[in-house]
Amino acid sequence: QEPLPQLIDLYEAVARALKYNLDHEVELAEEAVRIAELESAHFSLLPTIVANSGYAARDSYNASSSLDVLTGVPSLAKTTSQEKAITTADIGFSWNILDFGLSYVRARQAADQVLVQTELRRKVRLRIIEDVRTAYYRAATAQRLLGRVGKVEKDAQEVERQVKSLSASRETSPITALTYEREIVEVERTLTELQRELVTAKAQLAALINVPPGAQYAVEVLDHGAAPRVPTIAIEDLVRSALVNRPELREVAYRQRINTNEARAALLELLPGIQLIAGANDDSNAFLANGNWINWGAKASLNVIKVFAYPARNGVIEQQDDVLDKRALALTMAVMTQIYVGRARLAIAGKELSAAAKYRDVQKRLLAQIRLESDAGRVARQTLVREELNTVVAEVKYDLAYAAAHSADGTLCASVGIDPIGGEIDRSLPVAELASMLRDFGFGSCAGQLARGRQYDVAAQ
């Protein structure tokens, strides 16, 4: 694994996740197994060719006498037609037409299993990209603001001690002192709740890009750009795209095809098997008139038990097909719900981000005025510290709202089945080159990707 640089940006984080994430590695290994099974299944289509050789010897001739069964007169002459030591060799060719048909069906099922695993891996890849984006924005927020939170908290604790001291010495009203103390404690409580969401962000990002949780690194703090917008595409078109592109639905479709081929295999097994046989033989026995010969033949066989077992087996196949149909319907409903919910969530996240931005701007202007009043001696230090705490809270909430808006945007893209990186990438490339490719491609917003038609290429499979 390439060394982790001290500073990483979003594209390098995604590149490292695609290259080193362990969940993705598991799915890749599973896909490699399915591909190997498919290659193995192809060999079952070939005929059977078996070569044999042997040697046999004895210390005496294999001699015998005979008896005339009509007259009962024995023939006392001892004769043999076999040497004491002989060698044999043969090569036989056999091909069962029924086995060929069954092997062809099994090979098609193995090919569909490869496609199923490809969809499972794509599902994991989309989830990893979405999780990396969310964790990255949170990690950037934590890196930018947690230091300031700690400093302001120390000031707040000092103000609390001063307020308690003033209250104890009767220099201020107990009600006023307690009110100041309550307001500061309330802001501190809010900050603690926000810290809880941020302190684990870098560890979560580290797990996604497969580095130890305690690894020291910094993320590049991104400038806050425009908030993701809700796609203007009709909801019916989003649903139609999802029904074609979502990996879960494609997986069920492949499993239905596997079950259909299983029904064909069950029917084929009812047919008699016709086996064609041919071979070349060699025998060193000198008493044989022809020590080398070629043989051929054919035979038919029918497994009667399978005929009686077919109704039960067909019932299992039909039940499995019914299960898959119901699963497809359930997934379809879930996908439609996710799109409607994702679109509404993105709209709400945009409004929350706008409100958080307005609140942050107002709080910054208020803090500037409080500092002017504090410098002039017209406002107590307790009020200044309280507003500084409120400003930090406003900035943290804005950053979290910004991260939530991008998370909602990525969730909507995932619910539609859009691949934000444009499909498969070459994982053998260095991280820097992968990051450069992702940077050139650009994640963009879900609305932009839909407008540019960056969807999963259905024709590719």
mmCIF file of N, CA and C in Angstrom, residues 290-362:
data_model
loop_
_atom_site.group_PDB
_atom_site.id
_atom_site.type_symbol
_atom_site.label_atom_id
_atom_site.label_comp_id
_atom_site.label_asym_id
_atom_site.label_seq_id
_atom_site.Cartn_x
_atom_site.Cartn_y
_atom_site.Cartn_z
ATOM 1 N N ASN A 290 -5.234 -59.721 -34.377
ATOM 2 C CA ASN A 290 -5.148 -58.274 -34.562
ATOM 3 C C ASN A 290 -4.847 -57.629 -33.211
ATOM 4 N N GLY A 291 -3.602 -57.256 -33.064
ATOM 5 C CA GLY A 291 -3.206 -56.633 -31.796
ATOM 6 C C GLY A 291 -3.553 -55.159 -31.708
ATOM 7 N N ASN A 292 -3.916 -54.564 -32.795
ATOM 8 C CA ASN A 292 -4.336 -53.156 -32.807
ATOM 9 C C ASN A 292 -5.710 -53.075 -33.454
ATOM 10 N N TRP A 293 -6.603 -52.370 -32.819
ATOM 11 C CA TRP A 293 -7.949 -52.238 -33.370
ATOM 12 C C TRP A 293 -8.608 -50.944 -32.889
ATOM 13 N N ILE A 294 -9.627 -50.559 -33.617
ATOM 14 C CA ILE A 294 -10.431 -49.374 -33.270
ATOM 15 C C ILE A 294 -11.856 -49.844 -32.999
ATOM 16 N N ASN A 295 -12.428 -49.334 -31.926
ATOM 17 C CA ASN A 295 -13.802 -49.692 -31.583
ATOM 18 C C ASN A 295 -14.672 -48.449 -31.514
ATOM 19 N N TRP A 296 -15.946 -48.609 -31.712
ATOM 20 C CA TRP A 296 -16.908 -47.507 -31.589
ATOM 21 C C TRP A 296 -18.263 -48.089 -31.201
ATOM 22 N N GLY A 297 -19.113 -47.172 -30.742
ATOM 23 C CA GLY A 297 -20.427 -47.632 -30.315
ATOM 24 C C GLY A 297 -21.249 -46.489 -29.753
ATOM 25 N N ALA A 298 -22.418 -46.837 -29.309
ATOM 26 C CA ALA A 298 -23.322 -45.852 -28.707
ATOM 27 C C ALA A 298 -24.226 -46.574 -27.732
ATOM 28 N N LYS A 299 -24.653 -45.845 -26.698
ATOM 29 C CA LYS A 299 -25.599 -46.432 -25.751
ATOM 30 C C LYS A 299 -26.489 -45.332 -25.199
ATOM 31 N N ALA A 300 -27.659 -45.722 -24.805
ATOM 32 C CA ALA A 300 -28.633 -44.787 -24.247
ATOM 33 C C ALA A 300 -28.980 -45.214 -22.836
ATOM 34 N N SER A 301 -29.217 -44.203 -21.977
ATOM 35 C CA SER A 301 -29.562 -44.488 -20.579
ATOM 36 C C SER A 301 -30.602 -43.474 -20.121
ATOM 37 N N LEU A 302 -31.455 -43.929 -19.214
ATOM 38 C CA LEU A 302 -32.504 -43.077 -18.674
ATOM 39 C C LEU A 302 -32.593 -43.303 -17.173
ATOM 40 N N ASN A 303 -32.489 -42.181 -16.415
ATOM 41 C CA ASN A 303 -32.630 -42.265 -14.960
ATOM 42 C C ASN A 303 -34.113 -42.140 -14.624
ATOM 43 N N VAL A 304 -34.728 -43.267 -14.334
ATOM 44 C CA VAL A 304 -36.171 -43.285 -14.109
ATOM 45 C C VAL A 304 -36.541 -42.524 -12.828
ATOM 46 N N ILE A 305 -35.657 -42.546 -11.845
ATOM 47 C CA ILE A 305 -35.956 -41.884 -10.578
ATOM 48 C C ILE A 305 -36.164 -40.379 -10.792
ATOM 49 N N LYS A 306 -35.389 -39.793 -11.693
ATOM 50 C CA LYS A 306 -35.523 -38.348 -11.940
ATOM 51 C C LYS A 306 -36.892 -38.004 -12.524
ATOM 52 N N VAL A 307 -37.484 -38.936 -13.253
ATOM 53 C CA VAL A 307 -38.819 -38.699 -13.806
ATOM 54 C C VAL A 307 -39.831 -38.536 -12.676
ATOM 55 N N PHE A 308 -39.733 -39.400 -11.660
ATOM 56 C CA PHE A 308 -40.668 -39.314 -10.542
ATOM 57 C C PHE A 308 -40.339 -38.141 -9.615
ATOM 58 N N ALA A 309 -39.059 -37.737 -9.583
ATOM 59 C CA ALA A 309 -38.667 -36.627 -8.695
ATOM 60 C C ALA A 309 -38.902 -35.258 -9.327
ATOM 61 N N TYR A 310 -39.217 -35.234 -10.639
ATOM 62 C CA TYR A 310 -39.348 -33.947 -11.319
ATOM 63 C C TYR A 310 -40.444 -33.052 -10.734
ATOM 64 N N PRO A 311 -41.642 -33.563 -10.427
ATOM 65 C CA PRO A 311 -42.662 -32.655 -9.876
ATOM 66 C C PRO A 311 -42.210 -31.934 -8.608
ATOM 67 N N ALA A 312 -41.527 -32.657 -7.716
ATOM 68 C CA ALA A 312 -41.054 -32.010 -6.488
ATOM 69 C C ALA A 312 -39.986 -30.963 -6.800
ATOM 70 N N ARG A 313 -39.073 -31.312 -7.701
ATOM 71 C CA ARG A 313 -38.014 -30.363 -8.039
ATOM 72 C C ARG A 313 -38.582 -29.145 -8.760
ATOM 73 N N ASN A 314 -39.530 -29.365 -9.657
ATOM 74 C CA ASN A 314 -40.143 -28.240 -10.350
ATOM 75 C C ASN A 314 -40.906 -27.345 -9.381
ATOM 76 N N GLY A 315 -41.515 -27.944 -8.350
ATOM 77 C CA GLY A 315 -42.193 -27.137 -7.343
ATOM 78 C C GLY A 315 -41.233 -26.223 -6.611
ATOM 79 N N VAL A 316 -40.044 -26.723 -6.291
ATOM 80 C CA VAL A 316 -39.031 -25.892 -5.636
ATOM 81 C C VAL A 316 -38.619 -24.735 -6.537
ATOM 82 N N ILE A 317 -38.427 -25.025 -7.840
ATOM 83 C CA ILE A 317 -38.021 -23.978 -8.786
ATOM 84 C C ILE A 317 -39.105 -22.910 -8.892
ATOM 85 N N GLU A 318 -40.363 -23.338 -8.951
ATOM 86 C CA GLU A 318 -41.457 -22.368 -9.046
ATOM 87 C C GLU A 318 -41.559 -21.517 -7.785
ATOM 88 N N GLN A 319 -41.359 -22.142 -6.623
ATOM 89 C CA GLN A 319 -41.379 -21.375 -5.378
ATOM 90 C C GLN A 319 -40.240 -20.359 -5.344
ATOM 91 N N GLN A 320 -39.062 -20.776 -5.813
ATOM 92 C CA GLN A 320 -37.923 -19.859 -5.849
ATOM 93 C C GLN A 320 -38.189 -18.701 -6.812
ATOM 94 N N ASP A 321 -38.838 -19.006 -7.932
ATOM 95 C CA ASP A 321 -39.180 -17.956 -8.888
ATOM 96 C C ASP A 321 -40.185 -16.981 -8.277
ATOM 97 N N ASP A 322 -41.121 -17.506 -7.503
ATOM 98 C CA ASP A 322 -42.097 -16.650 -6.832
ATOM 99 C C ASP A 322 -41.410 -15.749 -5.809
ATOM 100 N N VAL A 323 -40.437 -16.313 -5.082
ATOM 101 C CA VAL A 323 -39.683 -15.516 -4.109
ATOM 102 C C VAL A 323 -38.937 -14.378 -4.799
ATOM 103 N N LEU A 324 -38.310 -14.696 -5.931
ATOM 104 C CA LEU A 324 -37.556 -13.672 -6.661
ATOM 105 C C LEU A 324 -38.479 -12.595 -7.221
ATOM 106 N N ASP A 325 -39.669 -13.000 -7.684
ATOM 107 C CA ASP A 325 -40.628 -12.005 -8.171
ATOM 108 C C ASP A 325 -41.034 -11.052 -7.057
ATOM 109 N N LYS A 326 -41.328 -11.618 -5.889
ATOM 110 C CA LYS A 326 -41.724 -10.772 -4.758
ATOM 111 C C LYS A 326 -40.560 -9.891 -4.299
ATOM 112 N N ARG A 327 -39.335 -10.438 -4.353
ATOM 113 C CA ARG A 327 -38.178 -9.620 -3.981
ATOM 114 C C ARG A 327 -37.989 -8.472 -4.960
ATOM 115 N N ALA A 328 -38.209 -8.740 -6.244
ATOM 116 C CA ALA A 328 -38.087 -7.669 -7.244
ATOM 117 C C ALA A 328 -39.133 -6.589 -6.993
ATOM 118 N N LEU A 329 -40.362 -6.997 -6.662
ATOM 119 C CA LEU A 329 -41.406 -6.014 -6.375
ATOM 120 C C LEU A 329 -41.069 -5.209 -5.122
ATOM 121 N N ALA A 330 -40.575 -5.905 -4.084
ATOM 122 C CA ALA A 330 -40.221 -5.199 -2.853
ATOM 123 C C ALA A 330 -39.084 -4.213 -3.091
ATOM 124 N N LEU A 331 -38.084 -4.637 -3.869
ATOM 125 C CA LEU A 331 -36.968 -3.744 -4.171
ATOM 126 C C LEU A 331 -37.429 -2.561 -5.025
ATOM 127 N N THR A 332 -38.342 -2.836 -5.960
ATOM 128 C CA THR A 332 -38.855 -1.746 -6.794
ATOM 129 C C THR A 332 -39.549 -0.695 -5.938
ATOM 130 N N MET A 333 -40.375 -1.155 -5.008
ATOM 131 C CA MET A 333 -41.056 -0.207 -4.121
ATOM 132 C C MET A 333 -40.046 0.543 -3.257
ATOM 133 N N ALA A 334 -39.027 -0.186 -2.754
ATOM 134 C CA ALA A 334 -38.016 0.463 -1.927
ATOM 135 C C ALA A 334 -37.239 1.504 -2.723
ATOM 136 N N VAL A 335 -36.887 1.174 -3.981
ATOM 137 C CA VAL A 335 -36.141 2.108 -4.828
ATOM 138 C C VAL A 335 -36.977 3.354 -5.108
ATOM 139 N N MET A 336 -38.254 3.169 -5.431
ATOM 140 C CA MET A 336 -39.118 4.316 -5.692
ATOM 141 C C MET A 336 -39.230 5.199 -4.452
ATOM 142 N N THR A 337 -39.368 4.545 -3.295
ATOM 143 C CA THR A 337 -39.457 5.315 -2.054
ATOM 144 C C THR A 337 -38.168 6.074 -1.791
ATOM 145 N N GLN A 338 -37.025 5.418 -2.034
ATOM 146 C CA GLN A 338 -35.729 6.074 -1.817
ATOM 147 C C GLN A 338 -35.582 7.304 -2.698
ATOM 148 N N ILE A 339 -36.058 7.216 -3.927
ATOM 149 C CA ILE A 339 -35.937 8.369 -4.826
ATOM 150 C C ILE A 339 -36.807 9.523 -4.340
ATOM 151 N N TYR A 340 -38.037 9.219 -3.976
ATOM 152 C CA TYR A 340 -38.913 10.280 -3.468
ATOM 153 C C TYR A 340 -38.350 10.875 -2.184
ATOM 154 N N VAL A 341 -37.908 10.006 -1.268
ATOM 155 C CA VAL A 341 -37.350 10.491 -0.003
ATOM 156 C C VAL A 341 -36.047 11.240 -0.244
ATOM 157 N N GLY A 342 -35.194 10.705 -1.137
ATOM 158 C CA GLY A 342 -33.920 11.356 -1.417
ATOM 159 C C GLY A 342 -34.089 12.731 -2.017
ATOM 160 N N ARG A 343 -35.063 12.859 -2.920
ATOM 161 C CA ARG A 343 -35.324 14.165 -3.521
ATOM 162 C C ARG A 343 -35.823 15.148 -2.465
ATOM 163 N N ALA A 344 -36.747 14.691 -1.597
ATOM 164 C CA ALA A 344 -37.255 15.568 -0.532
ATOM 165 C C ALA A 344 -36.159 15.906 0.466
ATOM 166 N N ARG A 345 -35.314 14.911 0.771
ATOM 167 C CA ARG A 345 -34.230 15.159 1.723
ATOM 168 C C ARG A 345 -33.247 16.183 1.172
ATOM 169 N N LEU A 346 -32.945 16.104 -0.133
ATOM 170 C CA LEU A 346 -32.030 17.066 -0.737
ATOM 171 C C LEU A 346 -32.628 18.468 -0.700
ATOM 172 N N ALA A 347 -33.933 18.569 -0.960
ATOM 173 C CA ALA A 347 -34.583 19.883 -0.906
ATOM 174 C C ALA A 347 -34.526 20.460 0.509
ATOM 175 N N ILE A 348 -34.817 19.620 1.515
ATOM 176 C CA ILE A 348 -34.771 20.087 2.906
ATOM 177 C C ILE A 348 -33.345 20.434 3.308
ATOM 178 N N ALA A 349 -32.368 19.615 2.874
ATOM 179 C CA ALA A 349 -30.975 19.889 3.209
ATOM 180 C C ALA A 349 -30.534 21.228 2.625
ATOM 181 N N GLY A 350 -31.011 21.545 1.426
ATOM 182 C CA GLY A 350 -30.689 22.847 0.846
ATOM 183 C C GLY A 350 -31.262 23.991 1.654
ATOM 184 N N LYS A 351 -32.503 23.828 2.121
ATOM 185 C CA LYS A 351 -33.096 24.860 2.962
ATOM 186 C C LYS A 351 -32.377 24.991 4.298
ATOM 187 N N GLU A 352 -32.006 23.861 4.887
ATOM 188 C CA GLU A 352 -31.270 23.900 6.156
ATOM 189 C C GLU A 352 -29.919 24.584 5.973
ATOM 190 N N LEU A 353 -29.255 24.305 4.850
ATOM 191 C CA LEU A 353 -27.973 24.950 4.587
ATOM 192 C C LEU A 353 -28.149 26.453 4.415
ATOM 193 N N SER A 354 -29.182 26.859 3.706
ATOM 194 C CA SER A 354 -29.445 28.295 3.533
ATOM 195 C C SER A 354 -29.728 28.963 4.875
ATOM 196 N N ALA A 355 -30.536 28.300 5.717
ATOM 197 C CA ALA A 355 -30.840 28.868 7.037
ATOM 198 C C ALA A 355 -29.588 28.924 7.906
ATOM 199 N N ALA A 356 -28.756 27.875 7.829
ATOM 200 C CA ALA A 356 -27.522 27.859 8.623
ATOM 201 C C ALA A 356 -26.571 28.956 8.158
ATOM 202 N N ALA A 357 -26.536 29.224 6.863
ATOM 203 C CA ALA A 357 -25.678 30.292 6.349
ATOM 204 C C ALA A 357 -26.160 31.662 6.829
ATOM 205 N N LYS A 358 -27.478 31.876 6.779
ATOM 206 C CA LYS A 358 -28.011 33.149 7.268
ATOM 207 C C LYS A 358 -27.726 33.335 8.752
ATOM 208 N N TYR A 359 -27.938 32.270 9.532
ATOM 209 C CA TYR A 359 -27.703 32.357 10.977
ATOM 210 C C TYR A 359 -26.223 32.641 11.259
ATOM 211 N N ARG A 360 -25.334 31.973 10.522
ATOM 212 C CA ARG A 360 -23.902 32.192 10.725
ATOM 213 C C ARG A 360 -23.522 33.632 10.386
ATOM 214 N N ASP A 361 -24.054 34.167 9.286
ATOM 215 C CA ASP A 361 -23.725 35.542 8.901
ATOM 216 C C ASP A 361 -24.235 36.550 9.939
ATOM 217 N N VAL A 362 -25.466 36.323 10.415
ATOM 218 C CA VAL A 362 -26.004 37.222 11.445
ATOM 219 C C VAL A 362 -25.176 37.148 12.716
#
